[in-house]
Coordinates of C-alpha atoms in Angstrom, one line a residue:
X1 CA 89.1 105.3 96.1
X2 CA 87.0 104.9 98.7
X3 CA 84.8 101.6 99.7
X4 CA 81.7 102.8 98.6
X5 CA 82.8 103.7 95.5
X6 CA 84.2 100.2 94.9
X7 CA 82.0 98.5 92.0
X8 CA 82.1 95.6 89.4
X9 CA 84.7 95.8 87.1
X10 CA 87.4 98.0 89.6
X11 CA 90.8 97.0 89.4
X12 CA 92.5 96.7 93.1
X13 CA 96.1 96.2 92.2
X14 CA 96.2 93.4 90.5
X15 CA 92.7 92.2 91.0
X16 CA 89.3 92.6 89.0
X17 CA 86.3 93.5 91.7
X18 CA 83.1 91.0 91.2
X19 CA 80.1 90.6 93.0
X20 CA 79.7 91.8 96.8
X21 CA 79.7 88.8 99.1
X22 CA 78.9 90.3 102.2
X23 CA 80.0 92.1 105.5
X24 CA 80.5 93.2 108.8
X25 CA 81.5 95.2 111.7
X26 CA 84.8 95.4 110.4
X27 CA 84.6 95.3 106.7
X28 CA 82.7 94.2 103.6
X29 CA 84.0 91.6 101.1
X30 CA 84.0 91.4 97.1
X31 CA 84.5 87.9 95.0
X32 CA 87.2 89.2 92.7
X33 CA 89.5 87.7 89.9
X34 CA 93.5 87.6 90.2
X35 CA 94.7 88.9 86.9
X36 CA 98.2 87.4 87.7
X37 CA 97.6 84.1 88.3
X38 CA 94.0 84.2 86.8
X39 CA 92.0 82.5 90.4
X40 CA 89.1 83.9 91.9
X41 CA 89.7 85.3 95.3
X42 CA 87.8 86.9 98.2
X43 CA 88.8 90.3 98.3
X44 CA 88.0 91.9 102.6
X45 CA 88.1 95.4 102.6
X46 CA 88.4 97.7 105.9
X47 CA 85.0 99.5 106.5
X48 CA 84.3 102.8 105.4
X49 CA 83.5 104.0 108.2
X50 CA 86.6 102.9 110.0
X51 CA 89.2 103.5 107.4
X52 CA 90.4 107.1 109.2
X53 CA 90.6 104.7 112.6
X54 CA 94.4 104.1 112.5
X55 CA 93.9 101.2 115.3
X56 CA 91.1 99.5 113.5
X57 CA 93.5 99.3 110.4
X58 CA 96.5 97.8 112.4
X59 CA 93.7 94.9 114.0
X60 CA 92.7 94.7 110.2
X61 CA 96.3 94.0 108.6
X62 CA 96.5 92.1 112.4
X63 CA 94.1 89.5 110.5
X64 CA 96.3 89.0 107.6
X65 CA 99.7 88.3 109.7
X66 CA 97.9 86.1 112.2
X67 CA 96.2 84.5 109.5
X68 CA 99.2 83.8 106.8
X69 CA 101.3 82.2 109.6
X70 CA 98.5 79.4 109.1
X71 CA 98.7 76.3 107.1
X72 CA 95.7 74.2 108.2
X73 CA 93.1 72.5 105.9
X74 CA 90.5 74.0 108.6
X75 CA 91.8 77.8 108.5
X76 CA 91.2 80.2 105.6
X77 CA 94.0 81.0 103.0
X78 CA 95.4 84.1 103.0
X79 CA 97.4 85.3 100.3
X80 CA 98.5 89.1 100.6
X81 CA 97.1 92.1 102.0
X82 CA 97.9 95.8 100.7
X83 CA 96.2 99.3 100.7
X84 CA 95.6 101.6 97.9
X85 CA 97.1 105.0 97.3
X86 CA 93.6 107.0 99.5
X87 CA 94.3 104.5 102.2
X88 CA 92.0 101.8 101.6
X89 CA 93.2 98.7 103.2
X90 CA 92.2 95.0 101.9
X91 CA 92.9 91.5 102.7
X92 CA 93.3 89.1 99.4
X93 CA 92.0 85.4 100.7
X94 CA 90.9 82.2 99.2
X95 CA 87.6 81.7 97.6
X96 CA 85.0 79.0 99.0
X97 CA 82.2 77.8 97.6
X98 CA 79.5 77.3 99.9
X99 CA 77.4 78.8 103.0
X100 CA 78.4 80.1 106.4
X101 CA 77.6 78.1 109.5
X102 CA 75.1 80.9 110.5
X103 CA 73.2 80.3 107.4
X104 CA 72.9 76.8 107.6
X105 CA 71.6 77.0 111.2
X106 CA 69.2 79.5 109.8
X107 CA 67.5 76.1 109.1
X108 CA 67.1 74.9 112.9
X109 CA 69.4 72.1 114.7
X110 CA 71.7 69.8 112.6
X111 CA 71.6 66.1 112.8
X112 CA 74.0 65.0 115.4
X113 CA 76.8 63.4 113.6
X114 CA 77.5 66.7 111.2
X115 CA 77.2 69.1 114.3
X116 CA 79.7 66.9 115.9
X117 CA 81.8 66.6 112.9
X118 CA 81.4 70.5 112.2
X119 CA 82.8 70.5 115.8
X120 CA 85.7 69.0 115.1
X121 CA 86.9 70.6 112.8
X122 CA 86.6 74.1 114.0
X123 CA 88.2 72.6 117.0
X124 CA 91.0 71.3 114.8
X125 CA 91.9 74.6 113.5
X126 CA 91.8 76.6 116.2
X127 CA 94.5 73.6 117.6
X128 CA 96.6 74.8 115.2
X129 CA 96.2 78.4 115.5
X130 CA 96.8 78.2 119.9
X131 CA 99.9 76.3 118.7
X132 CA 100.9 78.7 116.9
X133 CA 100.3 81.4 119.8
X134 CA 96.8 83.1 118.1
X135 CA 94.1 83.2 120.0
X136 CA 90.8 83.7 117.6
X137 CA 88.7 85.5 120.1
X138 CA 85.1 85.8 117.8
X139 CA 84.2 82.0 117.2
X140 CA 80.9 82.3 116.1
X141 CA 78.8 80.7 113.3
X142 CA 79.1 83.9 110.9
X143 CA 83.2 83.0 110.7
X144 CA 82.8 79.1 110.1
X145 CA 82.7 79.0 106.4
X146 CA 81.5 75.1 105.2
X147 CA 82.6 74.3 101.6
X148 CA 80.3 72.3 99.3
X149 CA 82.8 69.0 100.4
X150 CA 81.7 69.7 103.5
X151 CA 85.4 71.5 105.0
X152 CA 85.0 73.8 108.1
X153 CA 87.3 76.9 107.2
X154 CA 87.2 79.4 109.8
X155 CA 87.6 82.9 109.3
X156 CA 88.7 86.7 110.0
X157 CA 91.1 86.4 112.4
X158 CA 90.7 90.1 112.7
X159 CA 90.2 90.2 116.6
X160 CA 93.3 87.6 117.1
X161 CA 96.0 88.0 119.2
X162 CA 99.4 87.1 118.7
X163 CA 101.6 85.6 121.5
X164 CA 102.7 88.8 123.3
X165 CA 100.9 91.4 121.2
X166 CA 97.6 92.4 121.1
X167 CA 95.5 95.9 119.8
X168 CA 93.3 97.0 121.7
X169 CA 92.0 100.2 123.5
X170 CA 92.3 100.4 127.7
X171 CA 89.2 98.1 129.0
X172 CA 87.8 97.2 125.4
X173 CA 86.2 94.6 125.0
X174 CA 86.6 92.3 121.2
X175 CA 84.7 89.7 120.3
X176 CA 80.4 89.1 119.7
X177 CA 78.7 88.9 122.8
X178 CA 76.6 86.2 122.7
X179 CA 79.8 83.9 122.5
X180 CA 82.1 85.6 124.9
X181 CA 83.7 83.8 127.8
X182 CA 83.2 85.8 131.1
X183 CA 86.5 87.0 130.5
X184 CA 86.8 88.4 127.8
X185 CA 83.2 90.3 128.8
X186 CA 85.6 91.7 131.8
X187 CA 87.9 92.6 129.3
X188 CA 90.7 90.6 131.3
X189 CA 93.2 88.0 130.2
X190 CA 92.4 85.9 126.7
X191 CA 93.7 82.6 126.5
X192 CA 92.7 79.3 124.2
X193 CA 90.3 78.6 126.8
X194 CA 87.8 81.8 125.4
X195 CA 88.1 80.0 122.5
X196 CA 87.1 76.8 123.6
X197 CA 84.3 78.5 125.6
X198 CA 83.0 79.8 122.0
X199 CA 83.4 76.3 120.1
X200 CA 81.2 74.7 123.5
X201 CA 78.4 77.8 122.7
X202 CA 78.9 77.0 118.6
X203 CA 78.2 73.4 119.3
X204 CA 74.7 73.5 121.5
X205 CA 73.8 76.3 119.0
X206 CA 73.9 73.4 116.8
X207 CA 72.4 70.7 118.3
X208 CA 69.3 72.7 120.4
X209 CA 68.9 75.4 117.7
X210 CA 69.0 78.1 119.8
X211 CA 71.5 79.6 122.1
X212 CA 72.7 78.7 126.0
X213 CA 72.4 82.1 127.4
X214 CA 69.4 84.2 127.4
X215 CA 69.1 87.9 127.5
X216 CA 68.0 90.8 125.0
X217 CA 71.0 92.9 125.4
X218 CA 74.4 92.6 126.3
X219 CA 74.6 93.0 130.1
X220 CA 71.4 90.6 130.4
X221 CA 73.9 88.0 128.4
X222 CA 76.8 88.6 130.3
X223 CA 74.9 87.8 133.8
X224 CA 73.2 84.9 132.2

């Protein structure tokens, strides 16, 4: 099966496909239902485009492993991931109810106190995840989920590195430009510092509504 023949009603081991959620660079996700234990769960799968890329499926399953090793009420659940018999690989995660930080910002600045609380949170998880040796490396509104209650989760950990391992081509450069340390844009050594660099970008995006660093493309962004 391939992803773009993935519709309502497909059975995915042992889940039921629903509704498209959304995507990405790396992948597009489904809401689907878990016949086993009868929950709904967000189903990632691997783009189509990429799914003959052997590399871009190890960084994809990368996601899963850094992202089980996680038990933090501010990181998303993961619960298995797998790959069907054509070679379609998919990431089985909790389901949340609610709206991604780049959505809500779509609305301008937040008040102070949520932007600060929003803040916290993010910055609470990612604690967790640098103790646990994982460095995120694309903090970014679009992968801060916030629930209905209000709970940061954040998400696809599918550009993280784990202590001592790492997938990447010579020189590559991971992550989303406009919230890049100057390092990582140099391609050189990742730490929880680009991190940290990406929650300080996250937070004025917040608070100003618009972003620290100007520039139209990428180089432009990487001088600013």
């Amino acid at each position: 099966m391939r992803l773009s023949e993935v519709a309502v009603g497909d059975h995915i081991s042992h889940y039921r496909i629903g509704e498209f959620l959304g995507g990405g660079g790396m992948g597009r996700v489904y809401k689907a239902e878990d016949l086993n234990l009868g929950r709904t769960v967000a189903l990632k799968f691997l783009s189509a485009e990429l799914t003959r890329d052997d590399e871009a499926k190890q960084r994809f399953i990368l996601e899963a492993r850094a992202a089980s090793l996680l038990d933090h009420p501010n990181i998303c659940t993961i619960y298995e991931a797998g790959e069907t018999r054509p070679g379609q690989t998919w990431i089985a995660m909790a389901y949340y109810e609610g709206d991604t930080l780049r959505k809500r910002l779509t609305g301008g600045p937040l008040p102070v106190a949520m932007a600060v609380g929003f803040t916290r949170q993010i910055a609470e998880g990612l604690d967790a995840a640098h103790s646990a040796g994982i460095v995120h490396r694309d903090i970014k509104p679009a992968n801060v989920m916030i629930t209905g209650q209000g709970i940061v989760k954040v998400v696809d950990f599918g550009l993280a590195k784990l202590a001592g391992r790492t997938i990447t081509r010579t020189l590559e450069v991971l992550g989303t430009a406009a919230y890049m340390a100057p390092e990582q844009f140099r391609a050189g050594h990742v730490t929880p510092a680009t991190d940290l660099w990406a929650v300080g970008v996250v937070m004025y995006e917040m608070l100003t509504g618009c972003h620290p660093f100007a520039g139209e493309y990428e180089q432009q962004l990487m001088y600013s």
